[in-house]
Short mmCIF file of C-alpha atoms and ligand atoms in Angstrom, two decimals:
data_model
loop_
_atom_site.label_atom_id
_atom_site.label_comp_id
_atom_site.label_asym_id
_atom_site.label_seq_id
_atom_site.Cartn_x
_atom_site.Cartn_y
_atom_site.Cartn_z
CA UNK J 1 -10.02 -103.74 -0.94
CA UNK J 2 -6.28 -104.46 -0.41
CA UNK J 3 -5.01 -101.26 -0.49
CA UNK J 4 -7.26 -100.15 2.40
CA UNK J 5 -5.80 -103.28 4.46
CA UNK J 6 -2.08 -102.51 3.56
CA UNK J 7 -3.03 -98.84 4.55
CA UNK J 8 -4.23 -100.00 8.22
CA UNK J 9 -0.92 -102.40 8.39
CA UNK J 10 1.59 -99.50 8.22
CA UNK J 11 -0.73 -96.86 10.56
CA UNK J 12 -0.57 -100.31 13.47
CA UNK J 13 3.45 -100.39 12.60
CA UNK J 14 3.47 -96.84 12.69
CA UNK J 15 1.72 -96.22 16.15
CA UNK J 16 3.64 -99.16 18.03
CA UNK J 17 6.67 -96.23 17.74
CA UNK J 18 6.97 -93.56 20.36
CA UNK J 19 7.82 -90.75 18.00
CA UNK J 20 9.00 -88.56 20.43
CA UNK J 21 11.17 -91.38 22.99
CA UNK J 22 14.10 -92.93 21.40
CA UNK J 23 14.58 -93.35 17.63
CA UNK J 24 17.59 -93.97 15.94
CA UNK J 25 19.15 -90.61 14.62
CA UNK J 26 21.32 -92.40 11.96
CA UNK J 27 20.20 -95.64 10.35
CA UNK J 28 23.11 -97.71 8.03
CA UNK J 29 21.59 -100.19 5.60
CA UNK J 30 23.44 -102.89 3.68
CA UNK J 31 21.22 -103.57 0.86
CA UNK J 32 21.37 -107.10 0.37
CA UNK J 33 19.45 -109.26 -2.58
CA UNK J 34 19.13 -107.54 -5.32
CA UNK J 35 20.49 -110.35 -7.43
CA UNK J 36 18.50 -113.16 -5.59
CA UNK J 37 15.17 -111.15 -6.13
CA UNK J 38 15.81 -110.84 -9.81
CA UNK J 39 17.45 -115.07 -10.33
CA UNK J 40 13.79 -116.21 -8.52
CA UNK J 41 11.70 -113.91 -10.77
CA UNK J 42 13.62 -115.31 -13.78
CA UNK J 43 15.55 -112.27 -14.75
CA UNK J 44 18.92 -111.06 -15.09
CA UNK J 45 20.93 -109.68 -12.05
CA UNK J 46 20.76 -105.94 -13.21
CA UNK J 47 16.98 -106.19 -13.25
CA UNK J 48 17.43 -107.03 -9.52
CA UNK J 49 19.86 -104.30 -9.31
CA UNK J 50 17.75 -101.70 -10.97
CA UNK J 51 14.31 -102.30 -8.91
CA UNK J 52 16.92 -102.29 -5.76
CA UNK J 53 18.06 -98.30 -6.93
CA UNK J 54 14.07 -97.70 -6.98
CA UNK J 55 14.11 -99.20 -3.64
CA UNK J 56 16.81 -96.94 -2.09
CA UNK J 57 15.00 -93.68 -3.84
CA UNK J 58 11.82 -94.71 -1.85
CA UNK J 59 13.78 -95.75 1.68
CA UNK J 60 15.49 -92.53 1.40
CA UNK J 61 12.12 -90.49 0.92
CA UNK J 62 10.92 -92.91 3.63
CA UNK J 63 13.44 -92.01 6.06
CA UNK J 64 13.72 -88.09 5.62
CA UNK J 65 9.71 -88.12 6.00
CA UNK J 66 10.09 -89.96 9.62
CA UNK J 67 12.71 -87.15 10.49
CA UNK J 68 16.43 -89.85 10.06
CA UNK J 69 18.95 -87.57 10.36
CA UNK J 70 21.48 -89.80 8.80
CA UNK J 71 21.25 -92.27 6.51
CA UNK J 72 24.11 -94.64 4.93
CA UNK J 73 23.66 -96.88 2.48
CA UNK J 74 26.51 -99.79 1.43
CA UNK J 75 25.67 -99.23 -2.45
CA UNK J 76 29.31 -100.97 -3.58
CA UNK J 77 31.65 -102.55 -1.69
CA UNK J 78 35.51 -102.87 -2.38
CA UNK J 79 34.90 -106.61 -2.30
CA UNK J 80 32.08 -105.81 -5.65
CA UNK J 81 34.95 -105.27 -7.97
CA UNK J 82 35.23 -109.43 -7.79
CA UNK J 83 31.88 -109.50 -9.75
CA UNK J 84 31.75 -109.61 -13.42
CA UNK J 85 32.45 -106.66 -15.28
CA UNK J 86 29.33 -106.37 -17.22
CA UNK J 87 27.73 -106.57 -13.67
CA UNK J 88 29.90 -103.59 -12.23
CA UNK J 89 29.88 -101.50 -15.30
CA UNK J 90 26.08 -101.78 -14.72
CA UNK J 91 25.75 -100.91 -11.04
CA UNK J 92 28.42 -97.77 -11.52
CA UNK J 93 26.20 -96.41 -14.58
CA UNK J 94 23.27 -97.02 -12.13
CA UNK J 95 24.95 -94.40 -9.77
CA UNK J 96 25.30 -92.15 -12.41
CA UNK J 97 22.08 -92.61 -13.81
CA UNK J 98 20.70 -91.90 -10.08
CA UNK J 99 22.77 -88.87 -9.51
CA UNK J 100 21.57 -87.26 -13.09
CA UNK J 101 18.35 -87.74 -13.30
CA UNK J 102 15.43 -86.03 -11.29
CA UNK J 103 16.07 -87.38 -8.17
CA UNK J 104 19.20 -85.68 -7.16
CA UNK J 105 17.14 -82.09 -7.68
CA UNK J 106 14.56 -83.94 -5.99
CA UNK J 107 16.94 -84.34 -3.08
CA UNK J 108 18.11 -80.88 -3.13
CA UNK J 109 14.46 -79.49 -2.65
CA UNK J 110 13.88 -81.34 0.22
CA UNK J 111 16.85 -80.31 2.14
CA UNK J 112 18.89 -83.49 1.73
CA UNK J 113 22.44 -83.29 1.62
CA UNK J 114 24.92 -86.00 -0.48
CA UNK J 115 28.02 -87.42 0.81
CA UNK J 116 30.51 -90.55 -0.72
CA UNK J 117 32.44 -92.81 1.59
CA UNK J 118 34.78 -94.75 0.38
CA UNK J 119 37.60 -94.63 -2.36
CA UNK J 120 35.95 -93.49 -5.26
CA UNK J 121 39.53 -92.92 -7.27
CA UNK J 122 38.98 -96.08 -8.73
CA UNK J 123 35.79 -95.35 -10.13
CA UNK J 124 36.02 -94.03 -13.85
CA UNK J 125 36.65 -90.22 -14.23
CA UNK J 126 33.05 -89.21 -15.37
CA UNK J 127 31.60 -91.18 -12.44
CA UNK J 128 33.66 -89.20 -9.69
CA UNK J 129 32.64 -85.83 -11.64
CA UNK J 130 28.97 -87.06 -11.37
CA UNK J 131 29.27 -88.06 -7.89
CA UNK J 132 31.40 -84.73 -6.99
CA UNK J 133 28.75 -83.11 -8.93
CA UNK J 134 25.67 -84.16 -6.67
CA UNK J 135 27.96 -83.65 -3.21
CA UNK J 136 28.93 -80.17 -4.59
CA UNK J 137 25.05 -79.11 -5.24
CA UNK J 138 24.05 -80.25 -2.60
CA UNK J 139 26.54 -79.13 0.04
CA UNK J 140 24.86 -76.49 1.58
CA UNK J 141 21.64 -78.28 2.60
CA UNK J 142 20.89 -78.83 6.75
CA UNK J 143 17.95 -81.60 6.36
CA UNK J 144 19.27 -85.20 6.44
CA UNK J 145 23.18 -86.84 5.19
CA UNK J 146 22.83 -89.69 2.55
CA UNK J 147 25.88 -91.04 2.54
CA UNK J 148 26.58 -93.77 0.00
CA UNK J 149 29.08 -96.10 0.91
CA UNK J 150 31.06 -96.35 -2.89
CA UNK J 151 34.21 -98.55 -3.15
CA UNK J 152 33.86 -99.06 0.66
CA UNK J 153 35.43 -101.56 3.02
CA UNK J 154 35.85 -101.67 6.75
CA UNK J 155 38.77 -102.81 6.79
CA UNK J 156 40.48 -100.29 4.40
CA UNK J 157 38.84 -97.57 5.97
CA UNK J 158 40.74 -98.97 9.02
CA UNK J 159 44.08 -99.14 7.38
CA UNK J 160 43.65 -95.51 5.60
CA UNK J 161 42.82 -93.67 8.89
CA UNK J 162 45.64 -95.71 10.28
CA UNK J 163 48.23 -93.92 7.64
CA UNK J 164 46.89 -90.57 7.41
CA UNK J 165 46.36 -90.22 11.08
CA UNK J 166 50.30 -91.67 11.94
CA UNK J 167 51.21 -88.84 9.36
CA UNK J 168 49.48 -86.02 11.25
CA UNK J 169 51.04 -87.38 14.48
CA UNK J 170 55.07 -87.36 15.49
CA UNK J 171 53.91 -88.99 18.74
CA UNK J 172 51.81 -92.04 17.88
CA UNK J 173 51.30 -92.53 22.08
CA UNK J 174 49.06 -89.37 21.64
CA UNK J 175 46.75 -91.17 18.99
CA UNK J 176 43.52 -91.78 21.32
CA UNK J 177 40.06 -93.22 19.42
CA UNK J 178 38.56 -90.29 19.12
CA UNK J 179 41.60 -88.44 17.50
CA UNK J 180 41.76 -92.05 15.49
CA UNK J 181 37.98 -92.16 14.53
CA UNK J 182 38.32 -88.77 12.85
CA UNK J 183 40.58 -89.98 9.53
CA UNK J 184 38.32 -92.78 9.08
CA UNK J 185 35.97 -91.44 5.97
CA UNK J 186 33.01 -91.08 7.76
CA UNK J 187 35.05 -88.24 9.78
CA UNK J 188 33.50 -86.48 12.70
CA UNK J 189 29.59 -87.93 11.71
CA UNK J 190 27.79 -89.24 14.34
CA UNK J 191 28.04 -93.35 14.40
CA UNK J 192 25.10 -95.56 13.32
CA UNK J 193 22.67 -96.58 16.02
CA UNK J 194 21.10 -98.76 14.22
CA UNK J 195 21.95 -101.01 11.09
CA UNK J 196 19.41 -103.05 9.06
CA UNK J 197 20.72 -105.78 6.55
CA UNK J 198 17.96 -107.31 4.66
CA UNK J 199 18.26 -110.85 2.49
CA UNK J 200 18.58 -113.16 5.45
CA UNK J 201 22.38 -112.54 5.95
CA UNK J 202 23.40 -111.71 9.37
CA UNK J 203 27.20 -110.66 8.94
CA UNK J 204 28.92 -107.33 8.81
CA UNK J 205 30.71 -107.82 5.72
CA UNK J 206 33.14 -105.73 6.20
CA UNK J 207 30.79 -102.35 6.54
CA UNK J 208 31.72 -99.36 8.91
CA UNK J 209 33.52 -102.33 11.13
CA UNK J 210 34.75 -99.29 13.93
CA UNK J 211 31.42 -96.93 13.35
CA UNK J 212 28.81 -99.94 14.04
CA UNK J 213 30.78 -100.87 17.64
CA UNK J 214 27.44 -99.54 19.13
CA UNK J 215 25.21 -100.14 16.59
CA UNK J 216 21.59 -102.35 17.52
CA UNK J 217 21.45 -104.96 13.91
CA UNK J 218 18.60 -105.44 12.72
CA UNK J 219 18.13 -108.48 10.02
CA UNK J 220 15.02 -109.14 7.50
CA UNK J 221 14.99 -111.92 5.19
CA UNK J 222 13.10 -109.59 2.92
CA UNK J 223 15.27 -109.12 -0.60
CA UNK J 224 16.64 -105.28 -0.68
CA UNK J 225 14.04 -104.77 -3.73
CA UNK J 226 11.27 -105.64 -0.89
CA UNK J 227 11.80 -103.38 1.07
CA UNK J 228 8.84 -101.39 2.59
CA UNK J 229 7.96 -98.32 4.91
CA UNK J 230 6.35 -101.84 7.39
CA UNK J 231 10.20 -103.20 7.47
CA UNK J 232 11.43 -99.57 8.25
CA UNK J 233 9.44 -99.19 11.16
CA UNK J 234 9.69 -103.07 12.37
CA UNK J 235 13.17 -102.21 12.76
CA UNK J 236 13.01 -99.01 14.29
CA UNK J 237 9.94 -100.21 17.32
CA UNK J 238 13.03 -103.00 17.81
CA UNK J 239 15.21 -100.66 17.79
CA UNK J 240 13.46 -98.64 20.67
CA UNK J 241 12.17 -101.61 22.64
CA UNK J 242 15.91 -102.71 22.80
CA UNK J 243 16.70 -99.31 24.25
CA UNK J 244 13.68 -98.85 26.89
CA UNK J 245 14.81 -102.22 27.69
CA UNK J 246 18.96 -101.73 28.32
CA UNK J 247 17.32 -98.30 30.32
CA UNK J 248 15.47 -100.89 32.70
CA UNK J 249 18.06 -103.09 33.44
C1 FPP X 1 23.66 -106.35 -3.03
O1 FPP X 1 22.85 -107.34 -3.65
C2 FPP X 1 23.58 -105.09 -3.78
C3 FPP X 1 24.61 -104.51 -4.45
C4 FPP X 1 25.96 -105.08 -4.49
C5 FPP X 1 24.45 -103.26 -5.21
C6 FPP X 1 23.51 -102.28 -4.60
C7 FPP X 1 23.34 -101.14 -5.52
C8 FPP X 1 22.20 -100.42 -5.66
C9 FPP X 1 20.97 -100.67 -4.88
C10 FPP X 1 22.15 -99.28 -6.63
C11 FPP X 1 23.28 -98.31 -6.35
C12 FPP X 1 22.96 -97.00 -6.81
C13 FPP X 1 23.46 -95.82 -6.32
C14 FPP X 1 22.98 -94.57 -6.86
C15 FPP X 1 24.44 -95.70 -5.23
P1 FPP X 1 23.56 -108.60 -4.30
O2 FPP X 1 23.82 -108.31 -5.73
O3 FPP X 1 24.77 -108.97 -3.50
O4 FPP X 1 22.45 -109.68 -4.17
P2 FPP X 1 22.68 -111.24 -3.91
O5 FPP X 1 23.28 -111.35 -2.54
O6 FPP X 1 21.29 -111.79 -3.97
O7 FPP X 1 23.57 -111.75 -5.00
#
């Protein structure tokens, strides 16, 4: 009766969290292994990439069920655009398959509202539309942020903020972080407190470089098509044992 004994696994995981003491309001995910999961099963990268969309559909759900306010998730970086084409045609018609299909108006029933980070000029026209499309029917909603990270880098983000906030100010001895912090795209949203990167990795990689300052990582070896509601809450009991913990010292 396995399903019975995987059932029991994620009720323990479950009750090891204090659901009403510390939890991370915004969680950041780089979703790492998607090719790796599909090369050991024999099959080409997109497959890995595909079952890793599936994935974020279900961490999403996942989250917004266990009351995440924020979630970002580092779906194409500006480094990604090194890969071959056939390989980054495929993962931007993945985002535009995700954002046309069923799930967006699933996402706009429950509440959830759509953001983009990054620089998604260089995407190709009908992807921005589809991506402005979701962000613009969705808008309104007060549940939880998704924002994707699309065409995203740290350090651009940096260098951006850096331009457009010199721009705004004649007197650059003025510029403080927190007038700084507001040009970077993620704008006045609260900061990640905790960031999971799953596929054994345990770098930054050039994601939200300023926003994760604070951050508590959190690494799996678990492939990003792996992913599970176990791993979710694995990280967030570390995640609150590493606060009670910095409150007792
Ligand atoms: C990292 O694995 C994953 C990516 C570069 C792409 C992630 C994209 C998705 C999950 C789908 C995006 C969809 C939307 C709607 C935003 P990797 O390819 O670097 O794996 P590897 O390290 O094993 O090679």
């Amino acid at each position: 009766m396995k399903w019975l004994c995987v059932h029991k696994e994620d009720h323990d995981i479950r009750k090891t969290i204090d659901w009403n003491g510390y939890l991370p309001k915004h969680i950041a995910i780089m979703m790492d292994g998607n090719g790796r999961w599909a090369t050991r099963r024999g099959l080409p990268r997109s497959a890995g990439h595909y079952a890793g969309m599936q994935t974020m559909r279900e961490t999403i759900s996942m989250c917004h069920r266990n009351g995440i306010a924020s979630l970002t998730l580092y779906a194409f970086s500006t480094e990604n655009w090194k890969r071959p084409k056939e390989e980054v045609d495929y993962i931007i018609n993945l985002v535009i398959e995700f954002v046309e299909d069923a799930t967006v108006l699933e996402l706009n029933q429950n509440n959830i509202k759509v953001e983009f980070i990054g620089d998604i000029s260089k995407f190709p026209l009908d992807t921005q539309e589809a991506m402005r499309k979701v962000v613009d029917l969705t808008q309104a909603n007060s549940g939880m942020t998704v924002y994707f990270a699309m065409n995203y880098g740290g350090k651009s983000d940096i260098v951006q903020a850096i331009k457009l906030c010199v721009e705004e100010h004649n007197d650059v001895s003025k510029i403080s972080e927190a007038e700084f912090e507001k040009f970077l795209y993620t704008g006045h949203n609260p900061a990640p407190d905790l960031l999971i990167r799953t596929s054994g990795e345990k770098r930054l990689s050039n994601f939200l470089l300023w926003q994760a300052a604070y951050a508590e990582l959190w690494f799996t070896d678990v492939m990003w098509p792996d992913f599970n509601e176990q791993l979710l809450y694995a990280a967030i009991h570390d995640y609150q044992q590493r606060k009670l913990r910095a409150l007792d010292a």
